Amino acid sequence: MDPLRRLEELFAHFPGIGPRQAKRFVYYILSKSPSFARELTQLVEEVRAASNECQRCHRFFMFKNGVSAAICSICADKSRDQASLMVVARDSDFESIEKSGAYRGLYFILGGTVPILDKEPERRIRLFQLTERVAAENTTLKEIILSLNTTPDGENTADIVKEALNGSVEKITVLGRGLSTGAELEYVDSDTIRNALQNRH
Amino acid sequence: MDPLRRLEELFAHFPGIGPRQAKRFVYYILSKSPSFARELTQLVEEVRAASNECQRCHRFFMFKNGVSAAICSICADKSRDQASLMVVARDSDFESIEKSGAYRGLYFILGGTVPILDKEPERRIRLFQLTERVAAENTTLKEIILSLNTTPDGENTADIVKEALNGSVEKITVLGRGLSTGAELEYVDSDTIRNALQNRH
Amino acid sequence: MDPLRRLEELFAHFPGIGPRQAKRFVYYILSKSPSFARELTQLVEEVRAASNECQRCHRFFMFKNGVSAAICSICADKSRDQASLMVVARDSDFESIEKSGAYRGLYFILGGTVPILDKEPERRIRLFQLTERVAAENTTLKEIILSLNTTPDGENTADIVKEALNGSVEKITVLGRGLSTGAELEYVDSDTIRNALQNRH
Amino acid sequence: MDPLRRLEELFAHFPGIGPRQAKRFVYYILSKSPSFARELTQLVEEVRAASNECQRCHRFFMFKNGVSAAICSICADKSRDQASLMVVARDSDFESIEKSGAYRGLYFILGGTVPILDKEPERRIRLFQLTERVAAENTTLKEIILSLNTTPDGENTADIVKEALNGSVEKITVLGRGLSTGAELEYVDSDTIRNALQNRH
């Protein structure tokens, strides 16, 4: 296949990119100096080579100072609360939580969510690795926080994880439900109002 | 002024309507049969004449069977929880809460919100009527729930109401904060994540 | 039916208005002083009573100084070019053309468009009245300009009108096709590019 | 700088991409197999190496069968109309025109547009190369078609090019102005209506 079309195709698989924008990406690269393409390919290779999936939390991380490592900086940080483990679906969810600065414990990335009625959740998410890790750390772990989207898939995933971890840890919690910041009651759905009323304080 | 332009102007003040759509409204009325305009004006008059601002909760309500009343059906309903009073900013917020079916107490409509730095909140909202009502009902009232938007204006209003009611009732609560239904963590703001973590359960 | 619900229903039929906004309209009217409802109903009646469908061009117009008239001010204006007749679908199209200030002839409002495959166009548009008028004015009329949307329905309507008027007037024209003001070639459809190329000058 | 952040930064400069999506691109690459990153970098290099800026029309093109060439396939195609030269601002405009199938002549890519009041147009667009080419081909060239956006910058650029080419060719034309396909008269601007009326046929 024509490498130009193939590159367009590749870009069209990037998250949120359609065929038209993929084409514009290719022209963008062609219109820049050759050094731009060189830097781009170099960075992609560098990032690929200098990063790893953390063996403990399964998120992707960059090596510090180019020194290869099996464990990411958060998993290796003894000052973080070792008694608390937050389970999230994806790296982007982890980023969102870290950015809030509200959490100081450890993480586990499931690698996805389980659609409702899916028969083989262990092929969608790292259920086996999670139960193994929780079993190994059950003397230090006090709480597992399930931080999943409040969408049907997210709630289904939370149910599956809860069941798989049942009895293996003191406390399993989920994020609080209610009004988000900036919410206008007139436009808030009934389900959220119900949760917000229940969780009033 | 030309009645056509004046009618356009009136429609342009309707919520969410700009001058172009106001003009289309006028043409829409003109293009319909005369009986349409007659029904429209009749209904507006009828609704106006058959409705009132409730003397207790200050929401607008229609008279039952055309019998004029000073108090709305919710305020008059003894089966509703008389110990619980929910304070909302507007009729549309009240509608949203009632629709959820999650609340069975009484209401009070403030009539608006107070912008930050506004010096005369009592000119914006029914603060005086609220404190008066709470004082009059303080033997039955156990809880006042402030159901206000989690916007800067809404939170400012909650603070003002809380201060005005301070000490006059056993418990003043606000709606729970956290993830709304359908929330995707990747797009949730840090403030909401912080609240959701704090209110985890 | 409850007049409040019926009024909501009526507003929900206004152009571009859904049930939620219709409800807000009703609350808006209720929340205003009684004099507002009175002015609104008065204006609707006044506009209805002081306006007419022009017997010549069929657009809705307001009487000048309250003096009833069968013919609108444009149709009555002898300084306008009596040799040119522009056919449009709706009053709003007429308004758009007049606003441009680019046309000084007469108008005819079809009252709608004819969907493709519709078998009875004369029930959708004033085809009979148009051919009658053109026949009556065929000594002064030199050009009929079909100003219809360049949508499938608009083009179908143009074809039907053209056929109905065939031979009854010296010249039948349609609006020029090409790039609109502010067009960006990258986003212009192939059909428009073809027209723009054909009509280059 | 951290290569991960630098790669994010690079992606954030891609057309239409913000910092958040740039971050997702990086995670997307990391989450794919190493062979994906390898294919991506290979294709970027390949496309870069197998493409060139055409010495005649200045668009970017891929070499046929990997054989390096100074002139693109359109410029080399003797069956295309050598008497007609279309001037466009960017490669994406050229693509849009070619896709329409309505044009069979040659092209010249200016490389951009000239903002109004810009003092040095020749630093923004290939004005010198264009006049040179037109001078060299003035025995075969019969028409130059300026296909520029009908935006202020596009029209300014058309004026500058027209002046620079003044007298050097038999005919300089611009794309026709009028209603685009799918236009609804109610929403068409006055300027476009004026053009559509002028160009009626």
Coordinates of C-alpha atoms in Angstrom, one line a residue, chain D residues 65-188:
Chain D
N65 CA 7.1 3.7 -7.5
G66 CA 9.8 5.3 -5.3
V67 CA 11.4 7.0 -8.3
S68 CA 12.5 10.5 -7.2
A69 CA 11.1 13.3 -9.3
A70 CA 11.2 17.1 -9.3
I71 CA 7.7 17.5 -10.9
C72 CA 4.5 16.0 -9.6
S73 CA 2.2 13.8 -11.7
I74 CA -0.3 16.5 -12.4
C75 CA 2.3 18.9 -13.7
A76 CA 3.9 16.1 -15.8
D77 CA 0.5 15.1 -17.2
K78 CA 0.4 16.4 -20.8
S79 CA -3.3 15.5 -21.2
R80 CA -4.2 18.2 -18.7
D81 CA -5.2 21.6 -20.1
Q82 CA -1.8 23.5 -20.3
A83 CA -3.6 26.8 -21.0
S84 CA -5.3 27.0 -17.6
L85 CA -3.5 27.6 -14.3
M86 CA -5.4 27.6 -11.0
V87 CA -3.8 29.4 -8.1
V88 CA -4.7 28.1 -4.6
A89 CA -3.4 29.0 -1.2
R90 CA -2.7 25.5 0.3
D91 CA -2.4 21.8 -0.5
S92 CA -5.7 21.2 1.2
D93 CA -7.4 23.6 -1.2
F94 CA -5.8 21.8 -4.2
E95 CA -7.1 18.5 -2.8
S96 CA -10.6 19.9 -2.4
I97 CA -10.6 21.1 -6.1
E98 CA -9.2 17.8 -7.4
K99 CA -11.8 15.9 -5.5
S100 CA -14.6 17.8 -7.2
G101 CA -13.4 16.5 -10.6
A102 CA -14.5 19.8 -12.1
Y103 CA -11.0 21.1 -13.2
R104 CA -8.6 19.6 -15.7
G105 CA -5.9 22.3 -15.9
L106 CA -2.7 23.0 -13.9
Y107 CA -2.1 24.3 -10.4
F108 CA 0.1 26.7 -8.4
I109 CA 0.2 26.5 -4.6
L110 CA 0.9 29.9 -3.1
G111 CA 1.8 28.4 0.3
G112 CA -0.5 30.6 2.3
T113 CA -2.5 33.8 2.3
V114 CA -1.6 37.5 3.0
P115 CA -3.3 39.1 6.0
I116 CA -4.8 42.6 5.3
L117 CA -2.2 45.4 5.9
D118 CA 0.7 43.0 5.7
K119 CA 3.6 44.9 4.1
E120 CA 5.6 42.1 2.7
P121 CA 3.3 39.7 0.8
E122 CA 6.3 38.1 -0.9
R123 CA 7.4 36.7 2.4
R124 CA 4.0 35.0 3.0
I125 CA 3.3 33.6 -0.5
R126 CA 5.3 32.4 -3.5
L127 CA 4.6 35.6 -5.5
F128 CA 8.0 35.7 -7.2
Q129 CA 7.9 32.1 -8.2
L130 CA 4.4 32.6 -9.6
T131 CA 5.2 35.6 -11.8
E132 CA 8.3 33.8 -13.0
R133 CA 6.4 30.7 -14.0
V134 CA 3.7 32.8 -15.7
A135 CA 6.3 34.7 -17.6
A136 CA 8.0 31.4 -18.7
E137 CA 4.7 29.8 -19.8
N138 CA 3.0 32.9 -21.3
T139 CA 2.8 31.5 -24.8
T140 CA 0.6 28.6 -23.7
L141 CA -1.2 30.1 -20.8
K142 CA -4.6 31.6 -21.6
E143 CA -6.3 31.8 -18.2
I144 CA -5.3 32.1 -14.6
I145 CA -8.1 31.1 -12.1
L146 CA -7.7 32.5 -8.6
S147 CA -9.3 30.0 -6.3
L148 CA -9.0 31.6 -2.9
N149 CA -11.2 31.6 0.2
T150 CA -13.8 34.3 0.1
T151 CA -12.5 35.5 3.5
P152 CA -10.9 38.9 4.1
D153 CA -7.4 37.3 3.9
G154 CA -8.3 35.3 0.8
E155 CA -9.7 38.3 -1.0
N156 CA -6.7 40.4 0.0
T157 CA -4.5 37.7 -1.4
A158 CA -6.5 37.5 -4.6
D159 CA -6.1 41.3 -5.1
I160 CA -2.3 41.1 -4.5
V161 CA -1.9 38.2 -7.0
K162 CA -4.1 39.9 -9.6
E163 CA -2.0 43.1 -9.4
A164 CA 1.3 41.1 -9.6
L165 CA 0.1 39.2 -12.7
N166 CA -1.5 42.2 -14.3
G167 CA -0.9 42.2 -18.1
S168 CA 1.0 39.0 -18.1
V169 CA -1.8 36.8 -19.2
E170 CA -4.9 37.0 -21.4
K171 CA -7.5 36.4 -18.7
I172 CA -7.5 36.3 -14.9
T173 CA -10.7 35.0 -13.3
V174 CA -12.0 34.3 -9.9
L175 CA -14.5 31.6 -8.7
G176 CA -18.2 32.5 -9.1
R177 CA -20.0 33.8 -6.0
G178 CA -23.5 32.9 -5.0
L179 CA -25.5 30.3 -3.1
S180 CA -23.6 27.2 -2.0
T181 CA -25.3 23.8 -2.3
G182 CA -27.7 23.3 0.6
A183 CA -28.0 27.0 1.3
E184 CA -31.1 28.2 3.1
L185 CA -32.0 31.8 2.1
E186 CA -33.3 32.6 5.6
Y187 CA -29.7 32.2 6.9
V188 CA -27.7 33.5 3.9

